[in-house]
Coordinates of N, CA, C and O in Angstrom, one line a residue:
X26 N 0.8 -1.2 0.0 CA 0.0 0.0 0.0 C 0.9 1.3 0.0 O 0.7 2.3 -0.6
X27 N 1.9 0.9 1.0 CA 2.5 2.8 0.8 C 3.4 2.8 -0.1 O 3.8 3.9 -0.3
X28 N 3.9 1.9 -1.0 CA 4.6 1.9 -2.4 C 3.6 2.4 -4.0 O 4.1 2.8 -5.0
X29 N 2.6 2.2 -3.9 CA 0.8 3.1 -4.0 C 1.0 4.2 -4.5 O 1.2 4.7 -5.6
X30 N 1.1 4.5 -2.5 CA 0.6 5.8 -1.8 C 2.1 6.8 -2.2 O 2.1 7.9 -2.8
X31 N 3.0 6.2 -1.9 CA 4.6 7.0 -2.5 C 4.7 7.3 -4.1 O 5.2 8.3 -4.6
X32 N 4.3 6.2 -4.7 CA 4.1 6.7 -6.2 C 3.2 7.3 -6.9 O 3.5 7.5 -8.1
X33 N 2.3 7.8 -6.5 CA 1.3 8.3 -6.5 C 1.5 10.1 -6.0 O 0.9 11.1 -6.5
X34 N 2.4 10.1 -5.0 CA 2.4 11.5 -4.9 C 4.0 11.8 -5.6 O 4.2 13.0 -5.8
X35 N 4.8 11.0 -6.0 CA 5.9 11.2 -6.7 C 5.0 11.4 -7.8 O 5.3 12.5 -8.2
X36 N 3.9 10.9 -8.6 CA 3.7 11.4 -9.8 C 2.7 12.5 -10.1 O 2.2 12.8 -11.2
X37 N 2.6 13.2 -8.7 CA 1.7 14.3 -8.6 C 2.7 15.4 -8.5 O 2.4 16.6 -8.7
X38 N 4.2 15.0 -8.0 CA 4.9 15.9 -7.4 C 4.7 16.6 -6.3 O 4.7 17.8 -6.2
X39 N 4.5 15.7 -5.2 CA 4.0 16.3 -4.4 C 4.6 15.8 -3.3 O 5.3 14.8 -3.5
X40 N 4.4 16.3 -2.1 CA 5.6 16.0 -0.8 C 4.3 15.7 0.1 O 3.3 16.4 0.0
X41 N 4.5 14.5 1.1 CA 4.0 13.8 2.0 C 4.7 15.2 3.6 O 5.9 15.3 4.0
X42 N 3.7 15.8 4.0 CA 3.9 16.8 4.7 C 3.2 16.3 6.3 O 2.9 16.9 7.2
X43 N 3.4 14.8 6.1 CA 2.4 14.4 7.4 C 0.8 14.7 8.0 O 0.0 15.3 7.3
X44 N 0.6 14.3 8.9 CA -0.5 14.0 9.4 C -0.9 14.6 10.2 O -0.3 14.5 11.3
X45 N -2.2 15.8 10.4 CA -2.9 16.4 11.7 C -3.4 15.9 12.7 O -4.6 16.3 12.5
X46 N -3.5 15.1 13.7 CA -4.9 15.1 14.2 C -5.6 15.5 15.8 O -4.9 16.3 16.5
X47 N -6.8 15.0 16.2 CA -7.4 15.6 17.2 C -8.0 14.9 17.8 O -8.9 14.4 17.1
X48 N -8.0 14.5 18.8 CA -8.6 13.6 19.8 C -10.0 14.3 20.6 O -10.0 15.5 20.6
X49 N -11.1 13.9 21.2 CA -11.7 15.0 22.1 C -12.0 15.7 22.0 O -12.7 16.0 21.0
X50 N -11.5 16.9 23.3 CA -11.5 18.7 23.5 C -10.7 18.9 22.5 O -11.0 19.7 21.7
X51 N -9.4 18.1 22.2 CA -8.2 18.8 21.6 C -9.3 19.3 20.2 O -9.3 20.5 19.9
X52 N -10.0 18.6 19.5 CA -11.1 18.2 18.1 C -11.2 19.8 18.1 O -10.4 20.2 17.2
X53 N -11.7 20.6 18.6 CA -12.3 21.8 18.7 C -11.4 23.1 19.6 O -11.7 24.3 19.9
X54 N -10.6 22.4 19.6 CA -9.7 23.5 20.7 C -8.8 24.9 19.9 O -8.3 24.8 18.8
X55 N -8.7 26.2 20.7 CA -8.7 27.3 19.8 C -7.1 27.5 19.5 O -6.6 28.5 19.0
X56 N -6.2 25.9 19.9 CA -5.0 25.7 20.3 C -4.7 24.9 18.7 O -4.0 25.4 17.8
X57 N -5.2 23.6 18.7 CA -5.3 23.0 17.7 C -5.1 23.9 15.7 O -4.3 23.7 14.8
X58 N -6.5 24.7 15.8 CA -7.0 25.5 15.2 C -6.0 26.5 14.3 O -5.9 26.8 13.1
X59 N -5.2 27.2 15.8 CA -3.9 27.6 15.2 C -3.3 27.2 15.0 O -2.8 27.5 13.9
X60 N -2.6 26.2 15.6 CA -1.3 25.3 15.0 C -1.6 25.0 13.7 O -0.7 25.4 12.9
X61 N -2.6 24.5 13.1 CA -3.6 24.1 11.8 C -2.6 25.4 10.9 O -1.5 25.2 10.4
X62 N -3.5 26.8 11.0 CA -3.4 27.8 10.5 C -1.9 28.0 10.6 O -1.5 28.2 9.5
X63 N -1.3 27.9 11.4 CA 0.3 28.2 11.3 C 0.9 27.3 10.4 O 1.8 27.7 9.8
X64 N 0.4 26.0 10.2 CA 1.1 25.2 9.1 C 0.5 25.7 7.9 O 1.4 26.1 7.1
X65 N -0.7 25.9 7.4 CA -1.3 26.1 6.4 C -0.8 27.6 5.6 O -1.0 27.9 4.4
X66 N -0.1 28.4 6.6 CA 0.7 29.3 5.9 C 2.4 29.1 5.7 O 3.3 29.7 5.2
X67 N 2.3 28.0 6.4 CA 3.7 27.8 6.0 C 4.3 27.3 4.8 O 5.5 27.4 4.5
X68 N 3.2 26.7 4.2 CA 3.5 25.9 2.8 C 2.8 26.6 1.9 O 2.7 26.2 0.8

């Protein structure tokens, strides 16, 4: 599967930038939200 998943964004050109996620409170938290936003302008 991740030989797939690796060729697939090699032929998109595209970079595997990892994974967000949220558990809970964290799901909705105004903590989360930013971190989010701070990656999302980072790239």
């Amino acid at each position: 599967m991740s030989h797939y998943y690796n060729s697939f964004l090699n032929y998109l050109k595209l970079e595997d930038m990892g994974i967000f996620s949220a558990y809970g409170r964290e799901n909705k938290s105004e903590e989360k939200l930013k971190e989010l936003r701070e990656f999302g302008r980072s790239i």
